[in-house]
PDB file of N, CA and C in Angstrom:
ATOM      1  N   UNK A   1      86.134  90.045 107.888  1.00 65.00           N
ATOM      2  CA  UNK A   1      87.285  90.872 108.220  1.00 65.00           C
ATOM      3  C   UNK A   1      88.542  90.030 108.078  1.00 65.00           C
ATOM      4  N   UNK A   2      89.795  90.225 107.591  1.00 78.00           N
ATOM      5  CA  UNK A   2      90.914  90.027 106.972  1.00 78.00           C
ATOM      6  C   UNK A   2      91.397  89.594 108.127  1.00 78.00           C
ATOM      7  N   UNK A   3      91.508  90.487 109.178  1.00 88.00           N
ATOM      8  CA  UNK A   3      92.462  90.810 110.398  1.00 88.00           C
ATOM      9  C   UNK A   3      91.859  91.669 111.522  1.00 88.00           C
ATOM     10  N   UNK A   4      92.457  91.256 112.778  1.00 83.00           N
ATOM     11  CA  UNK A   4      92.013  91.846 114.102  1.00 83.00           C
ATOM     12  C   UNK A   4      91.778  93.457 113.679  1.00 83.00           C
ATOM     13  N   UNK A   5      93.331  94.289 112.895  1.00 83.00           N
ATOM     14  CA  UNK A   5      92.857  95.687 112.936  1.00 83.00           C
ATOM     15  C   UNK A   5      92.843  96.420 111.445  1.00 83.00           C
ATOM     16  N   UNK A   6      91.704  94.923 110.620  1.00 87.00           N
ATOM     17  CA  UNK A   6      91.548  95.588 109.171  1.00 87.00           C
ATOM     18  C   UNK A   6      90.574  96.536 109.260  1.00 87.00           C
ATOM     19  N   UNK A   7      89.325  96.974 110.127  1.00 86.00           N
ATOM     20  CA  UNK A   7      88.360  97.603 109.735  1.00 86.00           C
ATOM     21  C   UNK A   7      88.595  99.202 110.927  1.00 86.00           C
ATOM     22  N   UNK A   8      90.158  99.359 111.720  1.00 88.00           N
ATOM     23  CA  UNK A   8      90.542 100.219 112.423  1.00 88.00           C
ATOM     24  C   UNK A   8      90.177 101.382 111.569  1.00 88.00           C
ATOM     25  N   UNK A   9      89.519 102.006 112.106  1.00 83.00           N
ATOM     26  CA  UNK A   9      89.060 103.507 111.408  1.00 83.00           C
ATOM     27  C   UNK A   9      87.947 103.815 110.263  1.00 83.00           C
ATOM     28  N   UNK A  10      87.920 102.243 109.801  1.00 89.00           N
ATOM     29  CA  UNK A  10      86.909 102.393 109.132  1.00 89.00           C
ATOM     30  C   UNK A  10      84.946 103.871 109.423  1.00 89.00           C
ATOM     31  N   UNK A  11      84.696 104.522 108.470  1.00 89.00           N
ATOM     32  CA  UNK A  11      83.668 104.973 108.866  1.00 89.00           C
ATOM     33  C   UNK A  11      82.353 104.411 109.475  1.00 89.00           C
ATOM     34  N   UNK A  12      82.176 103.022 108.991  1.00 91.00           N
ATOM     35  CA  UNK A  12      81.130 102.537 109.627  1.00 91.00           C
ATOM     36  C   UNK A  12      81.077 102.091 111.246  1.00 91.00           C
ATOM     37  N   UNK A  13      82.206 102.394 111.496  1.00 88.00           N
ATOM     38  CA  UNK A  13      82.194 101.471 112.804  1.00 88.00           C
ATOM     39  C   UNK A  13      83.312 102.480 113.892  1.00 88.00           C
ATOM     40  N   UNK A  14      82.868 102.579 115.286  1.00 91.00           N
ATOM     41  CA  UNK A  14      83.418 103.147 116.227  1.00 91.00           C
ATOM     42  C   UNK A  14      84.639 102.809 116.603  1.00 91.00           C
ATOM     43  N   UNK A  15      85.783 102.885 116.783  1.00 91.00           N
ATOM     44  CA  UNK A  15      86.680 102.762 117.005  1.00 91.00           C
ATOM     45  C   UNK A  15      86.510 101.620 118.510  1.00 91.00           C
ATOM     46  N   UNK A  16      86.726 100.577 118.949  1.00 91.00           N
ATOM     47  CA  UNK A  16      87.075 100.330 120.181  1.00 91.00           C
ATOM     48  C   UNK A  16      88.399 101.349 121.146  1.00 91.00           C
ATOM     49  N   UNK A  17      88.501 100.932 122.273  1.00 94.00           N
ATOM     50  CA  UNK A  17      89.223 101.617 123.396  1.00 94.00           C
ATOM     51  C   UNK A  17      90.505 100.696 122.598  1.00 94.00           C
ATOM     52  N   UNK A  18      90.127  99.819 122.317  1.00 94.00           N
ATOM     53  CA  UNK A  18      91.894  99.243 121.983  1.00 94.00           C
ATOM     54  C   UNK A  18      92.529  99.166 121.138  1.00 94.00           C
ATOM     55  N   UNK A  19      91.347  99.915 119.762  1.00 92.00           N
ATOM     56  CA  UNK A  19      91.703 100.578 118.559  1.00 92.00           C
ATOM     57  C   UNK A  19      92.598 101.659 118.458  1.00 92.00           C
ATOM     58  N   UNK A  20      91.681 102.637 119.747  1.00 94.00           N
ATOM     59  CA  UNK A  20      92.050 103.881 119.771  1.00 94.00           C
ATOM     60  C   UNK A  20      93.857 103.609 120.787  1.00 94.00           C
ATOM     61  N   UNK A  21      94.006 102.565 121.552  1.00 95.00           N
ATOM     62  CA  UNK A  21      95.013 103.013 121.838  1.00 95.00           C
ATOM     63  C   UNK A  21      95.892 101.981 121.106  1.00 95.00           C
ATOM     64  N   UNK A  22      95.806 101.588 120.336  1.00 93.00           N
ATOM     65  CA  UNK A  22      97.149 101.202 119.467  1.00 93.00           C
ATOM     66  C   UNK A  22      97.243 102.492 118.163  1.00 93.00           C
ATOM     67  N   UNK A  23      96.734 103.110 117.951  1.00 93.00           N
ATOM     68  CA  UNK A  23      96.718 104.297 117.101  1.00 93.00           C
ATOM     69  C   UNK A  23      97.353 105.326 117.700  1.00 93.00           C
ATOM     70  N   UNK A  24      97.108 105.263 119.512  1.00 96.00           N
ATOM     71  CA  UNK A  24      97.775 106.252 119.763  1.00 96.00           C
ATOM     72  C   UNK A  24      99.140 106.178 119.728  1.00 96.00           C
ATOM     73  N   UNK A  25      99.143 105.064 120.239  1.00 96.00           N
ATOM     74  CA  UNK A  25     100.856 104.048 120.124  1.00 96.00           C
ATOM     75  C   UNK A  25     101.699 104.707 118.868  1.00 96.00           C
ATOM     76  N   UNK A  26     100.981 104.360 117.891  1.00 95.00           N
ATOM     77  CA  UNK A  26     101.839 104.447 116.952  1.00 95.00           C
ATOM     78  C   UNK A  26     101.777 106.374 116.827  1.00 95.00           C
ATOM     79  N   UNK A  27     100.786 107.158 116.852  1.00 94.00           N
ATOM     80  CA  UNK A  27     100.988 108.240 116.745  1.00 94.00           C
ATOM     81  C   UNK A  27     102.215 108.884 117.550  1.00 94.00           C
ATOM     82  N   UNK A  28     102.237 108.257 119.138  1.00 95.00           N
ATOM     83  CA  UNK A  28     103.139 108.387 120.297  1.00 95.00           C
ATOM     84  C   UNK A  28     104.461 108.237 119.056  1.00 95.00           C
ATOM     85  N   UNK A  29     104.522 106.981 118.751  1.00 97.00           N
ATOM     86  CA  UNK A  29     105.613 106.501 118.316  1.00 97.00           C
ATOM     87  C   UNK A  29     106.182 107.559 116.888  1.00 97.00           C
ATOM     88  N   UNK A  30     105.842 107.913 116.015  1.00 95.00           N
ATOM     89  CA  UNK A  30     105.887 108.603 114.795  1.00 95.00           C
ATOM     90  C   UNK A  30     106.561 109.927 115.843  1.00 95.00           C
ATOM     91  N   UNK A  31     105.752 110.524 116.528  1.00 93.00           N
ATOM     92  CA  UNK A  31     105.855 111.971 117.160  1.00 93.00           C
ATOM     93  C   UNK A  31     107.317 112.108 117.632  1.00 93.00           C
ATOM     94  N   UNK A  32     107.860 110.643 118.294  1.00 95.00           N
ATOM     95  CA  UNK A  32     109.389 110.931 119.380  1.00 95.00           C
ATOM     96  C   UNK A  32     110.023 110.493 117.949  1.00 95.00           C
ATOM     97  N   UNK A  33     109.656 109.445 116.738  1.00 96.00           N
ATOM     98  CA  UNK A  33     110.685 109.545 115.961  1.00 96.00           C
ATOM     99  C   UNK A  33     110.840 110.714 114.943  1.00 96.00           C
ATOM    100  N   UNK A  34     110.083 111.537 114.633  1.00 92.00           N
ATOM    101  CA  UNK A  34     110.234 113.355 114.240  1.00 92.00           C
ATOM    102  C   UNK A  34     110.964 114.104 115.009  1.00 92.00           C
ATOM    103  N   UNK A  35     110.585 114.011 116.458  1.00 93.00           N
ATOM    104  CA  UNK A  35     111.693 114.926 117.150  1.00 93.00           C
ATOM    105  C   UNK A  35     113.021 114.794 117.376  1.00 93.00           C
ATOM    106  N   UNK A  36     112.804 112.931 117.778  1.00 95.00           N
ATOM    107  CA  UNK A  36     114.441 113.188 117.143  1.00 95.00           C
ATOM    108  C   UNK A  36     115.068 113.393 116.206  1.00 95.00           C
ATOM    109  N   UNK A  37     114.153 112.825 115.116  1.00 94.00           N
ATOM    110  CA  UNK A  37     115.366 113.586 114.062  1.00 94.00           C
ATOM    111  C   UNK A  37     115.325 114.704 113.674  1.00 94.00           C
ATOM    112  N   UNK A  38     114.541 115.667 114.228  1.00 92.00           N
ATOM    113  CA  UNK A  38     114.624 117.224 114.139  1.00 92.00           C
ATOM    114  C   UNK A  38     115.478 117.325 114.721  1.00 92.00           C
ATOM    115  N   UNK A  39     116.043 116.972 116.149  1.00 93.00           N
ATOM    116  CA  UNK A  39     116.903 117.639 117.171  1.00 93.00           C
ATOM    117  C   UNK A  39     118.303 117.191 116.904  1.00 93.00           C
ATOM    118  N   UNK A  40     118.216 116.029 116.158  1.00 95.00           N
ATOM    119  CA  UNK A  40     119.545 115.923 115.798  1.00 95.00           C
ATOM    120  C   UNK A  40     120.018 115.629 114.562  1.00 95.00           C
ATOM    121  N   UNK A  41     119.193 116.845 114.168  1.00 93.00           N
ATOM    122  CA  UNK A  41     120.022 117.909 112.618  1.00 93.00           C
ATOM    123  C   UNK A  41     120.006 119.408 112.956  1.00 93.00           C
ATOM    124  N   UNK A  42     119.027 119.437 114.025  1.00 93.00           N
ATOM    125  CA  UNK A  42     118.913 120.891 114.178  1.00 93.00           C
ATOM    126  C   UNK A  42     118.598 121.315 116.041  1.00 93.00           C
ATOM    127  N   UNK A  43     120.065 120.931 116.965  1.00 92.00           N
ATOM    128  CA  UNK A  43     119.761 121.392 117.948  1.00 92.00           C
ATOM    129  C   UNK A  43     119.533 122.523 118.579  1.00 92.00           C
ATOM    130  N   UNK A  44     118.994 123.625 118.103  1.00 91.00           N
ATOM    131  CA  UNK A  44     118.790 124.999 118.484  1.00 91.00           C
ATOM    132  C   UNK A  44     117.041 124.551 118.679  1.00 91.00           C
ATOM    133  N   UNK A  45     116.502 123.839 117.730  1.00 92.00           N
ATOM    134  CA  UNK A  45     114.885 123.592 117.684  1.00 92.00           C
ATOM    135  C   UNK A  45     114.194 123.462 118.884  1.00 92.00           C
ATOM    136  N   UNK A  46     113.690 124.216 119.934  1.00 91.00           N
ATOM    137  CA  UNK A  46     112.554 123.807 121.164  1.00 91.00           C
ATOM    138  C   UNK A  46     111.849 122.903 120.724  1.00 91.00           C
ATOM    139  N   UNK A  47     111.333 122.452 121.892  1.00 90.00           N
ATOM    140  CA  UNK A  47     110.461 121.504 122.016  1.00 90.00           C
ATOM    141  C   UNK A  47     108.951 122.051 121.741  1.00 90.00           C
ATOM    142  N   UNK A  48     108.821 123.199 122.005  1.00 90.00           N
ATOM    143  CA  UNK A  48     107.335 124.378 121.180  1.00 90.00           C
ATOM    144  C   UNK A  48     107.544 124.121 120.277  1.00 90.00           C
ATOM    145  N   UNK A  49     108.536 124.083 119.615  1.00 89.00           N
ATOM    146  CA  UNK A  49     108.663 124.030 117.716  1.00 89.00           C
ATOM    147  C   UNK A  49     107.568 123.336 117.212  1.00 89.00           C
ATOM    148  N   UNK A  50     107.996 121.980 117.734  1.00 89.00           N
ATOM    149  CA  UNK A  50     107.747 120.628 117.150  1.00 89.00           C
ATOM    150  C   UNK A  50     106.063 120.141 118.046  1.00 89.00           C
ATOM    151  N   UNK A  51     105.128 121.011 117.883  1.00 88.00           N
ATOM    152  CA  UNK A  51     103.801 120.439 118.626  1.00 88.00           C
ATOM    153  C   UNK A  51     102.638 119.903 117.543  1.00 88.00           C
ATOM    154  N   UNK A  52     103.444 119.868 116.279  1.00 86.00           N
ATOM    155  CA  UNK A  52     101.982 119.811 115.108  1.00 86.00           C
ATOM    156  C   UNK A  52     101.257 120.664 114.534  1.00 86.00           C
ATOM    157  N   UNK A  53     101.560 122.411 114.709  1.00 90.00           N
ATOM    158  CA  UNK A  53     101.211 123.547 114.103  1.00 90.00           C
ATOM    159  C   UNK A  53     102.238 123.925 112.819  1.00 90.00           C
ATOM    160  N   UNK A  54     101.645 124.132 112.209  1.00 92.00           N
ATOM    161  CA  UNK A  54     101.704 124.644 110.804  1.00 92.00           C
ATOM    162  C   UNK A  54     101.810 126.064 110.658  1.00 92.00           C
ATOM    163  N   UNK A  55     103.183 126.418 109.903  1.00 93.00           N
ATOM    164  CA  UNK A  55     103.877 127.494 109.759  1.00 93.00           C
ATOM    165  C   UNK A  55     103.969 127.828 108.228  1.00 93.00           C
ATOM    166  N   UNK A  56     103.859 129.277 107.774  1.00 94.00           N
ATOM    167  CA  UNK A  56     104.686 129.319 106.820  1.00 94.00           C
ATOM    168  C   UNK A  56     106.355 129.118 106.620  1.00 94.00           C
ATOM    169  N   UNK A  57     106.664 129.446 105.276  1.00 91.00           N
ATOM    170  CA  UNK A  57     108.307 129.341 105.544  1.00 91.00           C
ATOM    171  C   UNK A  57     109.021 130.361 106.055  1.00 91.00           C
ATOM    172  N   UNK A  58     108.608 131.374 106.341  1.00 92.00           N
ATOM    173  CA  UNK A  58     109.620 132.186 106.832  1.00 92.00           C
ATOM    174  C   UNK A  58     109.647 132.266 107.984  1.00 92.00           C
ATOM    175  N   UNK A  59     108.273 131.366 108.625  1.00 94.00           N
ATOM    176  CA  UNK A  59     108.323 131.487 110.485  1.00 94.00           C
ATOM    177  C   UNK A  59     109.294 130.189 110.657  1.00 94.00           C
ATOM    178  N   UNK A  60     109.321 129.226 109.273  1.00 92.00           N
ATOM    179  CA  UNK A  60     110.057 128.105 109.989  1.00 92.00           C
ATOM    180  C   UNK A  60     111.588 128.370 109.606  1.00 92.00           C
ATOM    181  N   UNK A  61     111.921 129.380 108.877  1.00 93.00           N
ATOM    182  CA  UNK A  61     113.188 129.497 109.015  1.00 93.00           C
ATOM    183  C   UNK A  61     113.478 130.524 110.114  1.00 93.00           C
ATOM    184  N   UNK A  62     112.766 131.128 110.904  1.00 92.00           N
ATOM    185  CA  UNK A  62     112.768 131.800 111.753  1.00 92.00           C
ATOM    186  C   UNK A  62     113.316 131.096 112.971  1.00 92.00           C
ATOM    187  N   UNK A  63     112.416 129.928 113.028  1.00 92.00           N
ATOM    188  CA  UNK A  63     112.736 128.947 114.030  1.00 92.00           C
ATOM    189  C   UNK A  63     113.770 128.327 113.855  1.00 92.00           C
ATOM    190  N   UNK A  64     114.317 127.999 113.176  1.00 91.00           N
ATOM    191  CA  UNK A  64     115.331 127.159 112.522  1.00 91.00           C
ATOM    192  C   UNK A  64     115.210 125.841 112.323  1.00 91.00           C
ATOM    193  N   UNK A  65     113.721 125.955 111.193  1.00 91.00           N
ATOM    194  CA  UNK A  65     113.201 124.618 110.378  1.00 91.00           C
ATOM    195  C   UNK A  65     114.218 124.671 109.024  1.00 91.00           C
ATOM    196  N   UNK A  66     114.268 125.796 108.146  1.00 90.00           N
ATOM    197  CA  UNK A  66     114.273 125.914 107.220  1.00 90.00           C
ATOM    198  C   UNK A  66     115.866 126.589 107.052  1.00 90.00           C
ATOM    199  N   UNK A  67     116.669 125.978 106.321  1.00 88.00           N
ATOM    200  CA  UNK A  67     118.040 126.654 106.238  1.00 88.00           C
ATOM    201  C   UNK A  67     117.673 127.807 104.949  1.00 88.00           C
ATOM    202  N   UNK A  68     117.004 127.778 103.647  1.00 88.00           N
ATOM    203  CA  UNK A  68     117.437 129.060 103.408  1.00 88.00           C
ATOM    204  C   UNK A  68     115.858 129.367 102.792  1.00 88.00           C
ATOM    205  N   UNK A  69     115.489 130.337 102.225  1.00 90.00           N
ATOM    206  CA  UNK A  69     114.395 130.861 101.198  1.00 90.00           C
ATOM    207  C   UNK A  69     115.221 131.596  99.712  1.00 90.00           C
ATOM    208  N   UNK A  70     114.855 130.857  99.136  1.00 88.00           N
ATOM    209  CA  UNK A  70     115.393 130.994  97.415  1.00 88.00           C
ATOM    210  C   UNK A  70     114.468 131.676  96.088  1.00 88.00           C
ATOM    211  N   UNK A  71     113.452 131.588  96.549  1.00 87.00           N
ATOM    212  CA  UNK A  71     112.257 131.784  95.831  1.00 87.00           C
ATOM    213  C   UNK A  71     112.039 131.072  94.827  1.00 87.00           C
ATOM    214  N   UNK A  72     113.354 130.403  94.174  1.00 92.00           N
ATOM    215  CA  UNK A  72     113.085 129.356  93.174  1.00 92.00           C
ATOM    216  C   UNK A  72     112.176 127.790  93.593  1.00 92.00           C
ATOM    217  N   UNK A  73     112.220 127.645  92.006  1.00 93.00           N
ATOM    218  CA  UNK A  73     111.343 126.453  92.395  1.00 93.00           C
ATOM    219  C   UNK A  73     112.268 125.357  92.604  1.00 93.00           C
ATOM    220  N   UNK A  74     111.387 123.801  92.990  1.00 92.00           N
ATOM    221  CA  UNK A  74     112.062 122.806  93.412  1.00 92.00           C
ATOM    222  C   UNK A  74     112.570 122.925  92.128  1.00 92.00           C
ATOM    223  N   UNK A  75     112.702 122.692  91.024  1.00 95.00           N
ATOM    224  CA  UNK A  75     113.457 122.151  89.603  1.00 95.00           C
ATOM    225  C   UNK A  75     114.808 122.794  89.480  1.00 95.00           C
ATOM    226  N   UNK A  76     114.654 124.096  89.328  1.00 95.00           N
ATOM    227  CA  UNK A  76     115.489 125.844  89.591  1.00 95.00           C
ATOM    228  C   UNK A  76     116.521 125.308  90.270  1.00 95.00           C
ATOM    229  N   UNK A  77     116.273 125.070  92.087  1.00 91.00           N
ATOM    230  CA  UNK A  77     117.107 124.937  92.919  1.00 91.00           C
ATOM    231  C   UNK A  77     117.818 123.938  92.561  1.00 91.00           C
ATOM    232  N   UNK A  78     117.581 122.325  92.364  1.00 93.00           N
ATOM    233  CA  UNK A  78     118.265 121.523  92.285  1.00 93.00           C
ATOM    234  C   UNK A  78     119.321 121.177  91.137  1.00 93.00           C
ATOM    235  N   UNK A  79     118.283 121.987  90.068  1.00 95.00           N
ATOM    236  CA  UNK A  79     119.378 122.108  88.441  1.00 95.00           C
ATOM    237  C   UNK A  79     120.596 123.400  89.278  1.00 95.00           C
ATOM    238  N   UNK A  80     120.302 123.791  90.343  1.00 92.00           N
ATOM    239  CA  UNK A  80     121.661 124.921  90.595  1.00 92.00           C
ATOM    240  C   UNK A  80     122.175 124.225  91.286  1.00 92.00           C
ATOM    241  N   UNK A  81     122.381 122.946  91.801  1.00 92.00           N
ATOM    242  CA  UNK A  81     123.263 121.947  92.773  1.00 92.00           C
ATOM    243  C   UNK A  81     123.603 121.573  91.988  1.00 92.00           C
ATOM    244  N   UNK A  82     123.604 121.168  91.191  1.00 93.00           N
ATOM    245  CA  UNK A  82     124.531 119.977  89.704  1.00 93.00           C
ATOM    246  C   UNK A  82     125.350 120.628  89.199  1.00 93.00           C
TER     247      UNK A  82
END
């Protein structure tokens, strides 16, 4: 093994308790840095918003994920910004 947490997650092998909580760490960590920067581009967003469920686009512009629906594609839209 390379390193203390080269074989972390690996399939052959069980996670230790101290695997699992530096994974959570960082999951912890990823999760508050998403919300903030959801909340501060878009303070209308609850805190329900943002739990890790998966929306189409029109529920997330509903919520106010999504500023518009265009139907164009990514290429479409951005050749219409230039």
């Amino acid at each position: 093994q390379g390193g203390k947490w080269k074989t972390t997650g690996a399939e052959w092998t069980a996670l230790t308790d101290e695997e699992r909580a530096r994974l959570q760490e960082r999951v912890d960590s990823s999760y508050a840095q998403f919300k903030a920067a959801v909340t501060d581009r878009r303070p209308q967003v609850v805190d329900s918003t943002m739990q890790g469920q998966w929306m189409d686009a029109s529920e997330g512009e509903q919520l106010g994920l999504v500023d518009e629906l265009t139907g164009a594609t990514l290429d479409e839209y951005v050749s219409a910004l230039l």
